[in-house]
Amino acid sequence: MREHGGNLDLAQQRFGGRAEDWIDLSTGINRRPYPVGEISAHHWQALPSRSEIEALHQAAQHAYGTSAPVVAMGGVQAAIQLLPQLAPHGLARILAPTYNEYAPVLSAAGWQVEQVGKLDALAGADLAIVVNPNNPDGRRHAPKDLLALSPRAGRLVIDESFADAVPELSLASEAGRPGLLILRSFGKFYGLAGLRLGFAIGHTADIARLAAASGPWPVSGAAIAIGCRALRDEAWAKATSARLVRDCARLDAMAQAQGWRLVGGASLFRLYETPDALAAQERLARGQIWSRVFAKQPTWLRLGLPGAEAEWTRLAEMLAR
């Protein structure tokens, strides 16, 4: 498996403890998740119907502010796995550094893959990929700049997995135009990554291909029920977005007190430059708080936002030692 956050197995092997003892801040997943509530037996027992799946698509269109075609999938990762099937093999360019699944998936499918450092360098590619806001450094790109790039690439894929709290960055409303595909994660902002739910939003032809490749039941009945409920809960989303702004500022202040420099981040994670990220990770792990480090950037430490107040207290205590 490639390097990702959420690898608590490794933390337990090295530092002990049960999974429930750990505060996992190695991911960008909301630790104050959406309150799921009761799920009827029907959603566990019956195959999802076409009307139920369509209701989920409509909830996603409502939440993401678009009328473009939508297909629900088993997380953004499911969409990434199918990207190579949208067009004949060609040249793919990825704005890097970023989420590390795009390049190997495309390479394994026979695409020529180039990783570039500037937005304009994506021009001319058959497939151009941008994560906005970016993971792990939170780099952002204005919608107008991405729209200007779109006709200069065969297909532009924008991964908006961390855009829920900054809807002004989203191009979901423009996704009906040919050559533009938007990917949205449900699990991160709503804190329910285990549900495995995400969406692709795009032109009719692209969405039809993805839907056909995903099969008749691309997501579970439980995912449909919870997704419909959460995506239409505007009050929860608004309150959560406001809280995340406050929590980012709180975590940045705690990191600054350690002498760590903010490299960047999004609403669900922060990236800091430290003298020695591995040493900082081990220091936190002694208190069973797991963070993320990067093999190619030995000074970078990424932290998700703590959830309950007890988690904030524990993090502060470990940083103070």
PDB file of C-alpha atoms in Angstrom:
ATOM      1  CA  MET A   1       0.000   0.000   0.000  1.00  0.00           C
ATOM      2  CA  ARG A   2       1.214   3.490  -0.860  1.00  0.00           C
ATOM      3  CA  GLU A   3       1.912   6.042   1.855  1.00  0.00           C
ATOM      4  CA  HIS A   4      -1.317   7.406   3.339  1.00  0.00           C
ATOM      5  CA  GLY A   5      -2.622   8.732   6.603  1.00  0.00           C
ATOM      6  CA  GLY A   6      -4.860   6.568   8.747  1.00  0.00           C
ATOM      7  CA  ASN A   7      -2.236   3.836   9.096  1.00  0.00           C
ATOM      8  CA  LEU A   8      -2.976   3.148  12.747  1.00  0.00           C
ATOM      9  CA  ASP A   9      -1.755  -0.444  12.349  1.00  0.00           C
ATOM     10  CA  LEU A  10       1.770   0.937  12.057  1.00  0.00           C
ATOM     11  CA  ALA A  11       1.273   3.194  15.075  1.00  0.00           C
ATOM     12  CA  GLN A  12       0.085   0.268  17.185  1.00  0.00           C
ATOM     13  CA  GLN A  13       2.948  -1.957  16.071  1.00  0.00           C
ATOM     14  CA  ARG A  14       5.495   0.670  17.058  1.00  0.00           C
ATOM     15  CA  PHE A  15       3.931   2.226  20.150  1.00  0.00           C
ATOM     16  CA  GLY A  16       1.274  -0.212  21.375  1.00  0.00           C
ATOM     17  CA  GLY A  17      -2.259   0.416  22.528  1.00  0.00           C
ATOM     18  CA  ARG A  18      -5.621  -0.433  21.052  1.00  0.00           C
ATOM     19  CA  ALA A  19      -7.054   1.422  18.080  1.00  0.00           C
ATOM     20  CA  GLU A  20      -9.665   3.059  20.313  1.00  0.00           C
ATOM     21  CA  ASP A  21      -6.905   4.441  22.563  1.00  0.00           C
ATOM     22  CA  TRP A  22      -5.458   6.520  19.742  1.00  0.00           C
ATOM     23  CA  ILE A  23      -6.380   9.965  18.467  1.00  0.00           C
ATOM     24  CA  ASP A  24      -5.807   9.641  14.747  1.00  0.00           C
ATOM     25  CA  LEU A  25      -4.774  13.039  13.395  1.00  0.00           C
ATOM     26  CA  SER A  26      -2.927  11.531  10.427  1.00  0.00           C
ATOM     27  CA  THR A  27      -5.916  11.980   8.111  1.00  0.00           C
ATOM     28  CA  GLY A  28      -8.024  14.870   6.872  1.00  0.00           C
ATOM     29  CA  ILE A  29     -11.236  13.350   8.200  1.00  0.00           C
ATOM     30  CA  ASN A  30     -13.578  15.362  10.420  1.00  0.00           C
ATOM     31  CA  ARG A  31     -13.346  13.957  13.957  1.00  0.00           C
ATOM     32  CA  ARG A  32     -16.761  15.419  14.835  1.00  0.00           C
ATOM     33  CA  PRO A  33     -18.810  13.457  12.315  1.00  0.00           C
ATOM     34  CA  TYR A  34     -22.296  13.986  11.102  1.00  0.00           C
ATOM     35  CA  PRO A  35     -24.819  12.419  13.528  1.00  0.00           C
ATOM     36  CA  VAL A  36     -26.027   9.443  11.546  1.00  0.00           C
ATOM     37  CA  GLY A  37     -29.171   8.663  13.519  1.00  0.00           C
ATOM     38  CA  GLU A  38     -31.331   5.621  12.904  1.00  0.00           C
ATOM     39  CA  ILE A  39     -31.073   3.669   9.645  1.00  0.00           C
ATOM     40  CA  SER A  40     -34.065   1.541   8.748  1.00  0.00           C
ATOM     41  CA  ALA A  41     -33.699  -2.192   8.223  1.00  0.00           C
ATOM     42  CA  HIS A  42     -34.736  -1.711   4.604  1.00  0.00           C
ATOM     43  CA  HIS A  43     -31.466   0.061   3.800  1.00  0.00           C
ATOM     44  CA  TRP A  44     -29.458  -2.885   5.157  1.00  0.00           C
ATOM     45  CA  GLN A  45     -31.559  -5.660   3.675  1.00  0.00           C
ATOM     46  CA  ALA A  46     -32.688  -4.529   0.224  1.00  0.00           C
ATOM     47  CA  LEU A  47     -30.693  -3.781  -2.893  1.00  0.00           C
ATOM     48  CA  PRO A  48     -30.738  -0.036  -3.561  1.00  0.00           C
ATOM     49  CA  SER A  49     -33.395   0.934  -6.073  1.00  0.00           C
ATOM     50  CA  ARG A  50     -32.838   3.224  -9.013  1.00  0.00           C
ATOM     51  CA  SER A  51     -35.106   5.844  -7.437  1.00  0.00           C
ATOM     52  CA  GLU A  52     -33.110   5.749  -4.178  1.00  0.00           C
ATOM     53  CA  ILE A  53     -29.826   6.196  -6.040  1.00  0.00           C
ATOM     54  CA  GLU A  54     -31.341   9.070  -8.000  1.00  0.00           C
ATOM     55  CA  ALA A  55     -32.477  10.694  -4.745  1.00  0.00           C
ATOM     56  CA  LEU A  56     -28.857  10.572  -3.568  1.00  0.00           C
ATOM     57  CA  HIS A  57     -27.715  12.187  -6.817  1.00  0.00           C
ATOM     58  CA  GLN A  58     -30.244  14.971  -6.316  1.00  0.00           C
ATOM     59  CA  ALA A  59     -29.054  15.514  -2.743  1.00  0.00           C
ATOM     60  CA  ALA A  60     -25.483  15.799  -4.025  1.00  0.00           C
ATOM     61  CA  GLN A  61     -26.532  18.305  -6.692  1.00  0.00           C
ATOM     62  CA  HIS A  62     -28.263  20.334  -3.979  1.00  0.00           C
ATOM     63  CA  ALA A  63     -25.249  20.279  -1.636  1.00  0.00           C
ATOM     64  CA  TYR A  64     -22.693  21.051  -4.340  1.00  0.00           C
ATOM     65  CA  GLY A  65     -24.745  23.687  -6.129  1.00  0.00           C
ATOM     66  CA  THR A  66     -24.929  22.083  -9.542  1.00  0.00           C
ATOM     67  CA  SER A  67     -27.412  20.835 -12.097  1.00  0.00           C
ATOM     68  CA  ALA A  68     -24.774  18.785 -13.930  1.00  0.00           C
ATOM     69  CA  PRO A  69     -25.051  14.983 -14.091  1.00  0.00           C
ATOM     70  CA  VAL A  70     -23.792  13.163 -10.987  1.00  0.00           C
ATOM     71  CA  VAL A  71     -22.825   9.585 -10.220  1.00  0.00           C
ATOM     72  CA  ALA A  72     -22.324   8.212  -6.715  1.00  0.00           C
ATOM     73  CA  MET A  73     -19.309   5.984  -6.201  1.00  0.00           C
ATOM     74  CA  GLY A  74     -17.467   4.172  -3.428  1.00  0.00           C
ATOM     75  CA  GLY A  75     -15.430   7.234  -2.498  1.00  0.00           C
ATOM     76  CA  VAL A  76     -13.250   9.419  -4.714  1.00  0.00           C
ATOM     77  CA  GLN A  77     -10.786   6.538  -4.878  1.00  0.00           C
ATOM     78  CA  ALA A  78     -13.321   4.529  -6.886  1.00  0.00           C
ATOM     79  CA  ALA A  79     -13.479   7.334  -9.436  1.00  0.00           C
ATOM     80  CA  ILE A  80      -9.683   7.536  -9.609  1.00  0.00           C
ATOM     81  CA  GLN A  81      -9.523   3.838 -10.437  1.00  0.00           C
ATOM     82  CA  LEU A  82     -11.853   4.391 -13.395  1.00  0.00           C
ATOM     83  CA  LEU A  83     -10.265   7.561 -14.809  1.00  0.00           C
ATOM     84  CA  PRO A  84      -8.047   5.631 -17.264  1.00  0.00           C
ATOM     85  CA  GLN A  85     -11.192   4.260 -18.926  1.00  0.00           C
ATOM     86  CA  LEU A  86     -12.585   7.656 -19.900  1.00  0.00           C
ATOM     87  CA  ALA A  87     -10.336   8.039 -22.942  1.00  0.00           C
ATOM     88  CA  PRO A  88      -7.662   6.195 -24.924  1.00  0.00           C
ATOM     89  CA  HIS A  89      -4.201   6.146 -23.326  1.00  0.00           C
ATOM     90  CA  GLY A  90      -2.328   9.387 -23.730  1.00  0.00           C
ATOM     91  CA  LEU A  91      -0.410  11.995 -21.769  1.00  0.00           C
ATOM     92  CA  ALA A  92      -1.551  12.744 -18.232  1.00  0.00           C
ATOM     93  CA  ARG A  93      -0.145  15.652 -16.271  1.00  0.00           C
ATOM     94  CA  ILE A  94      -0.676  16.014 -12.536  1.00  0.00           C
ATOM     95  CA  LEU A  95      -0.116  19.176 -10.517  1.00  0.00           C
ATOM     96  CA  ALA A  96       2.243  17.940  -7.801  1.00  0.00           C
ATOM     97  CA  PRO A  97       3.021  17.268  -5.031  1.00  0.00           C
ATOM     98  CA  THR A  98      -0.454  15.961  -4.315  1.00  0.00           C
ATOM     99  CA  TYR A  99      -2.527  12.902  -3.435  1.00  0.00           C
ATOM    100  CA  ASN A 100      -0.351   9.972  -4.414  1.00  0.00           C
ATOM    101  CA  GLU A 101      -2.896   7.637  -6.046  1.00  0.00           C
ATOM    102  CA  TYR A 102      -3.373   9.408  -9.362  1.00  0.00           C
ATOM    103  CA  ALA A 103       0.056   8.795 -10.867  1.00  0.00           C
ATOM    104  CA  PRO A 104       0.369   5.045 -10.171  1.00  0.00           C
ATOM    105  CA  VAL A 105      -3.210   4.289 -11.228  1.00  0.00           C
ATOM    106  CA  LEU A 106      -2.734   6.032 -14.566  1.00  0.00           C
ATOM    107  CA  SER A 107       0.740   4.586 -15.108  1.00  0.00           C
ATOM    108  CA  ALA A 108      -0.486   1.053 -14.446  1.00  0.00           C
ATOM    109  CA  ALA A 109      -3.188   1.574 -17.085  1.00  0.00           C
ATOM    110  CA  GLY A 110      -0.641   2.541 -19.736  1.00  0.00           C
ATOM    111  CA  TRP A 111      -0.793   6.332 -19.558  1.00  0.00           C
ATOM    112  CA  GLN A 112       2.317   8.466 -19.856  1.00  0.00           C
ATOM    113  CA  VAL A 113       2.379  10.434 -16.601  1.00  0.00           C
ATOM    114  CA  GLU A 114       4.190  13.693 -15.902  1.00  0.00           C
ATOM    115  CA  GLN A 115       4.098  15.539 -12.597  1.00  0.00           C
ATOM    116  CA  VAL A 116       4.433  19.301 -12.921  1.00  0.00           C
ATOM    117  CA  GLY A 117       4.724  22.155 -10.453  1.00  0.00           C
ATOM    118  CA  LYS A 118       2.718  24.948 -12.117  1.00  0.00           C
ATOM    119  CA  LEU A 119      -0.863  25.159 -13.281  1.00  0.00           C
ATOM    120  CA  ASP A 120       0.048  26.381 -16.770  1.00  0.00           C
ATOM    121  CA  ALA A 121       2.294  23.348 -17.263  1.00  0.00           C
ATOM    122  CA  LEU A 122      -0.820  21.150 -17.390  1.00  0.00           C
ATOM    123  CA  ALA A 123      -1.785  22.636 -20.751  1.00  0.00           C
ATOM    124  CA  GLY A 124      -1.497  20.279 -23.693  1.00  0.00           C
ATOM    125  CA  ALA A 125      -2.141  17.120 -21.702  1.00  0.00           C
ATOM    126  CA  ASP A 126      -4.831  14.670 -22.733  1.00  0.00           C
ATOM    127  CA  LEU A 127      -5.722  14.427 -19.047  1.00  0.00           C
ATOM    128  CA  ALA A 128      -4.879  17.144 -16.508  1.00  0.00           C
ATOM    129  CA  ILE A 129      -5.405  16.651 -12.772  1.00  0.00           C
ATOM    130  CA  VAL A 130      -5.633  19.307 -10.064  1.00  0.00           C
ATOM    131  CA  VAL A 131      -6.521  18.807  -6.402  1.00  0.00           C
ATOM    132  CA  ASN A 132      -8.162  22.000  -5.112  1.00  0.00           C
ATOM    133  CA  PRO A 133      -7.576  22.675  -2.230  1.00  0.00           C
ATOM    134  CA  ASN A 134      -4.485  20.538  -2.564  1.00  0.00           C
ATOM    135  CA  ASN A 135      -3.475  17.674  -0.326  1.00  0.00           C
ATOM    136  CA  PRO A 136      -1.148  17.954   1.593  1.00  0.00           C
ATOM    137  CA  ASP A 137      -0.153  21.629   1.310  1.00  0.00           C
ATOM    138  CA  GLY A 138      -3.572  23.250   0.872  1.00  0.00           C
ATOM    139  CA  ARG A 139      -2.586  25.132  -2.281  1.00  0.00           C
ATOM    140  CA  ARG A 140      -5.649  26.795  -3.830  1.00  0.00           C
ATOM    141  CA  HIS A 141      -6.511  27.802  -7.372  1.00  0.00           C
ATOM    142  CA  ALA A 142      -9.085  30.377  -8.379  1.00  0.00           C
ATOM    143  CA  PRO A 143     -12.022  28.964 -10.367  1.00  0.00           C
ATOM    144  CA  LYS A 144     -11.386  31.458 -13.187  1.00  0.00           C
ATOM    145  CA  ASP A 145      -7.831  30.146 -13.616  1.00  0.00           C
ATOM    146  CA  LEU A 146      -9.052  26.558 -13.771  1.00  0.00           C
ATOM    147  CA  LEU A 147     -11.776  27.464 -16.270  1.00  0.00           C
ATOM    148  CA  ALA A 148      -9.148  29.165 -18.423  1.00  0.00           C
ATOM    149  CA  LEU A 149      -7.050  25.994 -18.320  1.00  0.00           C
ATOM    150  CA  SER A 150      -9.918  23.635 -19.181  1.00  0.00           C
ATOM    151  CA  PRO A 151     -10.000  24.187 -22.987  1.00  0.00           C
ATOM    152  CA  ARG A 152      -6.203  23.788 -23.094  1.00  0.00           C
ATOM    153  CA  ALA A 153      -6.366  20.156 -21.933  1.00  0.00           C
ATOM    154  CA  GLY A 154      -8.232  17.188 -23.334  1.00  0.00           C
ATOM    155  CA  ARG A 155      -9.962  16.612 -20.018  1.00  0.00           C
ATOM    156  CA  LEU A 156      -9.496  18.493 -16.749  1.00  0.00           C
ATOM    157  CA  VAL A 157     -10.185  16.582 -13.544  1.00  0.00           C
ATOM    158  CA  ILE A 158     -10.500  18.665 -10.389  1.00  0.00           C
ATOM    159  CA  ASP A 159     -10.473  16.781  -7.106  1.00  0.00           C
ATOM    160  CA  GLU A 160     -12.463  18.881  -4.653  1.00  0.00           C
ATOM    161  CA  SER A 161     -12.287  16.442  -1.744  1.00  0.00           C
ATOM    162  CA  PHE A 162     -11.509  19.270   0.694  1.00  0.00           C
ATOM    163  CA  ALA A 163     -13.729  21.981  -0.822  1.00  0.00           C
ATOM    164  CA  ASP A 164     -16.862  21.566   1.323  1.00  0.00           C
ATOM    165  CA  ALA A 165     -15.930  24.346   3.727  1.00  0.00           C
ATOM    166  CA  VAL A 166     -14.796  26.674   0.897  1.00  0.00           C
ATOM    167  CA  PRO A 167     -17.611  26.376  -1.669  1.00  0.00           C
ATOM    168  CA  GLU A 168     -16.398  29.497  -3.448  1.00  0.00           C
ATOM    169  CA  LEU A 169     -13.512  27.393  -4.837  1.00  0.00           C
ATOM    170  CA  SER A 170     -15.788  24.784  -6.372  1.00  0.00           C
ATOM    171  CA  LEU A 171     -16.406  24.417 -10.097  1.00  0.00           C
ATOM    172  CA  ALA A 172     -19.221  21.916  -9.606  1.00  0.00           C
ATOM    173  CA  SER A 173     -21.675  24.420 -11.112  1.00  0.00           C
ATOM    174  CA  GLU A 174     -19.645  24.383 -14.343  1.00  0.00           C
ATOM    175  CA  ALA A 175     -19.218  20.632 -14.552  1.00  0.00           C
ATOM    176  CA  GLY A 176     -21.774  20.076 -17.295  1.00  0.00           C
ATOM    177  CA  ARG A 177     -19.390  21.384 -19.945  1.00  0.00           C
ATOM    178  CA  PRO A 178     -17.394  18.840 -21.995  1.00  0.00           C
ATOM    179  CA  GLY A 179     -13.910  18.064 -20.744  1.00  0.00           C
ATOM    180  CA  LEU A 180     -14.473  19.068 -17.095  1.00  0.00           C
ATOM    181  CA  LEU A 181     -14.902  16.464 -14.364  1.00  0.00           C
ATOM    182  CA  ILE A 182     -15.291  17.269 -10.660  1.00  0.00           C
ATOM    183  CA  LEU A 183     -14.690  14.716  -7.898  1.00  0.00           C
ATOM    184  CA  ARG A 184     -16.219  15.226  -4.447  1.00  0.00           C
ATOM    185  CA  SER A 185     -15.605  13.258  -1.265  1.00  0.00           C
ATOM    186  CA  PHE A 186     -18.411  12.744   1.232  1.00  0.00           C
ATOM    187  CA  GLY A 187     -16.457  10.987   3.984  1.00  0.00           C
ATOM    188  CA  LYS A 188     -13.966  13.724   4.838  1.00  0.00           C
ATOM    189  CA  PHE A 189     -16.151  16.723   5.646  1.00  0.00           C
ATOM    190  CA  TYR A 190     -18.942  14.604   7.110  1.00  0.00           C
ATOM    191  CA  GLY A 191     -16.440  12.500   9.087  1.00  0.00           C
ATOM    192  CA  LEU A 192     -17.769   9.195   7.733  1.00  0.00           C
ATOM    193  CA  ALA A 193     -14.927   7.880   5.588  1.00  0.00           C
ATOM    194  CA  GLY A 194     -15.839   4.293   6.432  1.00  0.00           C
ATOM    195  CA  LEU A 195     -19.106   4.746   4.574  1.00  0.00           C
ATOM    196  CA  ARG A 196     -17.115   4.893   1.291  1.00  0.00           C
ATOM    197  CA  LEU A 197     -19.129   7.495  -0.571  1.00  0.00           C
ATOM    198  CA  GLY A 198     -18.092  10.051  -3.131  1.00  0.00           C
ATOM    199  CA  PHE A 199     -19.340  11.644  -6.331  1.00  0.00           C
ATOM    200  CA  ALA A 200     -18.228  12.451  -9.842  1.00  0.00           C
ATOM    201  CA  ILE A 201     -19.887  15.469 -11.477  1.00  0.00           C
ATOM    202  CA  GLY A 202     -19.442  16.150 -15.155  1.00  0.00           C
ATOM    203  CA  HIS A 203     -20.599  16.065 -18.740  1.00  0.00           C
ATOM    204  CA  THR A 204     -23.319  13.579 -19.618  1.00  0.00           C
ATOM    205  CA  ALA A 205     -20.966  11.329 -21.618  1.00  0.00           C
ATOM    206  CA  ASP A 206     -18.325  11.077 -18.886  1.00  0.00           C
ATOM    207  CA  ILE A 207     -20.856  10.398 -16.141  1.00  0.00           C
ATOM    208  CA  ALA A 208     -22.536   7.740 -18.272  1.00  0.00           C
ATOM    209  CA  ARG A 209     -19.200   5.949 -18.761  1.00  0.00           C
ATOM    210  CA  LEU A 210     -18.410   6.070 -15.048  1.00  0.00           C
ATOM    211  CA  ALA A 211     -21.896   4.881 -14.131  1.00  0.00           C
ATOM    212  CA  ALA A 212     -21.667   1.958 -16.559  1.00  0.00           C
ATOM    213  CA  ALA A 213     -18.259   0.961 -15.219  1.00  0.00           C
ATOM    214  CA  SER A 214     -19.505   1.187 -11.605  1.00  0.00           C
ATOM    215  CA  GLY A 215     -22.360  -1.271 -12.106  1.00  0.00           C
ATOM    216  CA  PRO A 216     -26.005  -1.151 -10.984  1.00  0.00           C
ATOM    217  CA  TRP A 217     -25.337  -0.813  -7.222  1.00  0.00           C
ATOM    218  CA  PRO A 218     -22.264   1.420  -6.848  1.00  0.00           C
ATOM    219  CA  VAL A 219     -22.979   2.348  -3.207  1.00  0.00           C
ATOM    220  CA  SER A 220     -24.774   0.695  -0.288  1.00  0.00           C
ATOM    221  CA  GLY A 221     -28.269   1.317   0.977  1.00  0.00           C
ATOM    222  CA  ALA A 222     -26.838   2.736   4.198  1.00  0.00           C
ATOM    223  CA  ALA A 223     -24.637   5.135   2.234  1.00  0.00           C
ATOM    224  CA  ILE A 224     -27.677   6.311   0.292  1.00  0.00           C
ATOM    225  CA  ALA A 225     -29.773   6.886   3.424  1.00  0.00           C
ATOM    226  CA  ILE A 226     -27.028   8.704   5.327  1.00  0.00           C
ATOM    227  CA  GLY A 227     -25.850  10.631   2.283  1.00  0.00           C
ATOM    228  CA  CYS A 228     -29.334  11.923   1.478  1.00  0.00           C
ATOM    229  CA  ARG A 229     -29.841  13.020   5.064  1.00  0.00           C
ATOM    230  CA  ALA A 230     -26.469  14.709   5.522  1.00  0.00           C
ATOM    231  CA  LEU A 231     -26.189  16.413   2.137  1.00  0.00           C
ATOM    232  CA  ARG A 232     -29.488  18.228   2.698  1.00  0.00           C
ATOM    233  CA  ASP A 233     -28.623  19.329   6.234  1.00  0.00           C
ATOM    234  CA  GLU A 234     -27.529  22.866   5.425  1.00  0.00           C
ATOM    235  CA  ALA A 235     -27.545  24.007   9.057  1.00  0.00           C
ATOM    236  CA  TRP A 236     -25.044  21.297  10.066  1.00  0.00           C
ATOM    237  CA  ALA A 237     -22.777  22.080   7.121  1.00  0.00           C
ATOM    238  CA  LYS A 238     -22.808  25.809   7.866  1.00  0.00           C
ATOM    239  CA  ALA A 239     -22.081  25.326  11.565  1.00  0.00           C
ATOM    240  CA  THR A 240     -19.344  22.802  10.834  1.00  0.00           C
ATOM    241  CA  SER A 241     -17.630  25.070   8.309  1.00  0.00           C
ATOM    242  CA  ALA A 242     -17.590  27.902  10.854  1.00  0.00           C
ATOM    243  CA  ARG A 243     -16.206  25.622  13.563  1.00  0.00           C
ATOM    244  CA  LEU A 244     -13.434  24.373  11.288  1.00  0.00           C
ATOM    245  CA  VAL A 245     -12.223  27.937  10.710  1.00  0.00           C
ATOM    246  CA  ARG A 246     -11.915  28.415  14.469  1.00  0.00           C
ATOM    247  CA  ASP A 247     -10.274  25.032  14.971  1.00  0.00           C
ATOM    248  CA  CYS A 248      -7.673  25.684  12.265  1.00  0.00           C
ATOM    249  CA  ALA A 249      -6.692  28.925  13.980  1.00  0.00           C
ATOM    250  CA  ARG A 250      -6.517  27.134  17.325  1.00  0.00           C
ATOM    251  CA  LEU A 251      -4.258  24.380  16.004  1.00  0.00           C
ATOM    252  CA  ASP A 252      -2.040  26.868  14.176  1.00  0.00           C
ATOM    253  CA  ALA A 253      -1.514  28.783  17.421  1.00  0.00           C
ATOM    254  CA  MET A 254      -0.540  25.589  19.245  1.00  0.00           C
ATOM    255  CA  ALA A 255       1.926  24.693  16.496  1.00  0.00           C
ATOM    256  CA  GLN A 256       3.387  28.189  16.416  1.00  0.00           C
ATOM    257  CA  ALA A 257       4.088  27.935  20.132  1.00  0.00           C
ATOM    258  CA  GLN A 258       6.259  24.921  19.303  1.00  0.00           C
ATOM    259  CA  GLY A 259       8.214  26.928  16.746  1.00  0.00           C
ATOM    260  CA  TRP A 260       6.630  25.059  13.842  1.00  0.00           C
ATOM    261  CA  ARG A 261       5.997  27.020  10.645  1.00  0.00           C
ATOM    262  CA  LEU A 262       2.699  26.697   8.804  1.00  0.00           C
ATOM    263  CA  VAL A 263       3.355  25.431   5.288  1.00  0.00           C
ATOM    264  CA  GLY A 264      -0.315  25.326   4.371  1.00  0.00           C
ATOM    265  CA  GLY A 265      -3.452  23.330   4.856  1.00  0.00           C
ATOM    266  CA  ALA A 266      -7.155  23.028   4.236  1.00  0.00           C
ATOM    267  CA  SER A 267     -10.143  23.172   6.539  1.00  0.00           C
ATOM    268  CA  LEU A 268      -9.575  19.624   7.856  1.00  0.00           C
ATOM    269  CA  PHE A 269      -5.784  19.449   8.151  1.00  0.00           C
ATOM    270  CA  ARG A 270      -2.722  21.614   8.658  1.00  0.00           C
ATOM    271  CA  LEU A 271       0.825  21.095   7.361  1.00  0.00           C
ATOM    272  CA  TYR A 272       3.760  22.302   9.420  1.00  0.00           C
ATOM    273  CA  GLU A 273       7.494  22.519   8.898  1.00  0.00           C
ATOM    274  CA  THR A 274       9.348  21.184  11.933  1.00  0.00           C
ATOM    275  CA  PRO A 275      13.044  20.644  12.671  1.00  0.00           C
ATOM    276  CA  ASP A 276      12.502  16.864  12.505  1.00  0.00           C
ATOM    277  CA  ALA A 277       9.080  15.514  11.609  1.00  0.00           C
ATOM    278  CA  LEU A 278       9.856  11.936  12.625  1.00  0.00           C
ATOM    279  CA  ALA A 279      10.936  13.103  16.073  1.00  0.00           C
ATOM    280  CA  ALA A 280       7.770  15.187  16.395  1.00  0.00           C
ATOM    281  CA  GLN A 281       5.647  12.233  15.295  1.00  0.00           C
ATOM    282  CA  GLU A 282       7.274   9.966  17.867  1.00  0.00           C
ATOM    283  CA  ARG A 283       6.829  12.566  20.595  1.00  0.00           C
ATOM    284  CA  LEU A 284       3.098  12.738  19.927  1.00  0.00           C
ATOM    285  CA  ALA A 285       2.837   8.965  19.529  1.00  0.00           C
ATOM    286  CA  ARG A 286       4.024   8.470  23.091  1.00  0.00           C
ATOM    287  CA  GLY A 287       0.677   9.980  24.049  1.00  0.00           C
ATOM    288  CA  GLN A 288      -1.058   7.838  21.411  1.00  0.00           C
ATOM    289  CA  ILE A 289      -1.672  10.719  19.023  1.00  0.00           C
ATOM    290  CA  TRP A 290      -0.894   9.768  15.449  1.00  0.00           C
ATOM    291  CA  SER A 291       0.261  12.258  12.833  1.00  0.00           C
ATOM    292  CA  ARG A 292       1.478  12.016   9.264  1.00  0.00           C
ATOM    293  CA  VAL A 293       5.011  12.412   7.982  1.00  0.00           C
ATOM    294  CA  PHE A 294       6.351  12.387   4.416  1.00  0.00           C
ATOM    295  CA  ALA A 295       9.356  10.372   3.278  1.00  0.00           C
ATOM    296  CA  LYS A 296      10.338  12.957   0.642  1.00  0.00           C
ATOM    297  CA  GLN A 297       9.867  15.916   2.989  1.00  0.00           C
ATOM    298  CA  PRO A 298      11.530  15.013   6.314  1.00  0.00           C
ATOM    299  CA  THR A 299      10.551  18.296   7.983  1.00  0.00           C
ATOM    300  CA  TRP A 300       6.838  18.143   7.107  1.00  0.00           C
ATOM    301  CA  LEU A 301       4.295  17.070   9.726  1.00  0.00           C
ATOM    302  CA  ARG A 302       0.592  16.995   8.907  1.00  0.00           C
ATOM    303  CA  LEU A 303      -2.063  17.135  11.611  1.00  0.00           C
ATOM    304  CA  GLY A 304      -5.788  16.754  11.295  1.00  0.00           C
ATOM    305  CA  LEU A 305      -8.000  18.723  13.665  1.00  0.00           C
ATOM    306  CA  PRO A 306      -8.864  17.190  17.044  1.00  0.00           C
ATOM    307  CA  GLY A 307     -12.547  16.592  17.679  1.00  0.00           C
ATOM    308  CA  ALA A 308     -13.842  16.537  21.246  1.00  0.00           C
ATOM    309  CA  GLU A 309     -12.390  18.954  23.791  1.00  0.00           C
ATOM    310  CA  ALA A 310     -10.654  16.052  25.528  1.00  0.00           C
ATOM    311  CA  GLU A 311      -8.662  15.463  22.349  1.00  0.00           C
ATOM    312  CA  TRP A 312      -7.537  19.079  22.231  1.00  0.00           C
ATOM    313  CA  THR A 313      -6.486  18.863  25.871  1.00  0.00           C
ATOM    314  CA  ARG A 314      -4.478  15.705  25.274  1.00  0.00           C
ATOM    315  CA  LEU A 315      -2.737  17.215  22.286  1.00  0.00           C
ATOM    316  CA  ALA A 316      -1.859  20.350  24.257  1.00  0.00           C
ATOM    317  CA  GLU A 317      -0.441  18.233  27.088  1.00  0.00           C
ATOM    318  CA  MET A 318       1.759  16.224  24.723  1.00  0.00           C
ATOM    319  CA  LEU A 319       3.044  19.348  23.001  1.00  0.00           C
ATOM    320  CA  ALA A 320       3.823  20.922  26.378  1.00  0.00           C
ATOM    321  CA  ARG A 321       6.045  18.072  27.519  1.00  0.00           C
TER     322      ARG A 321
END
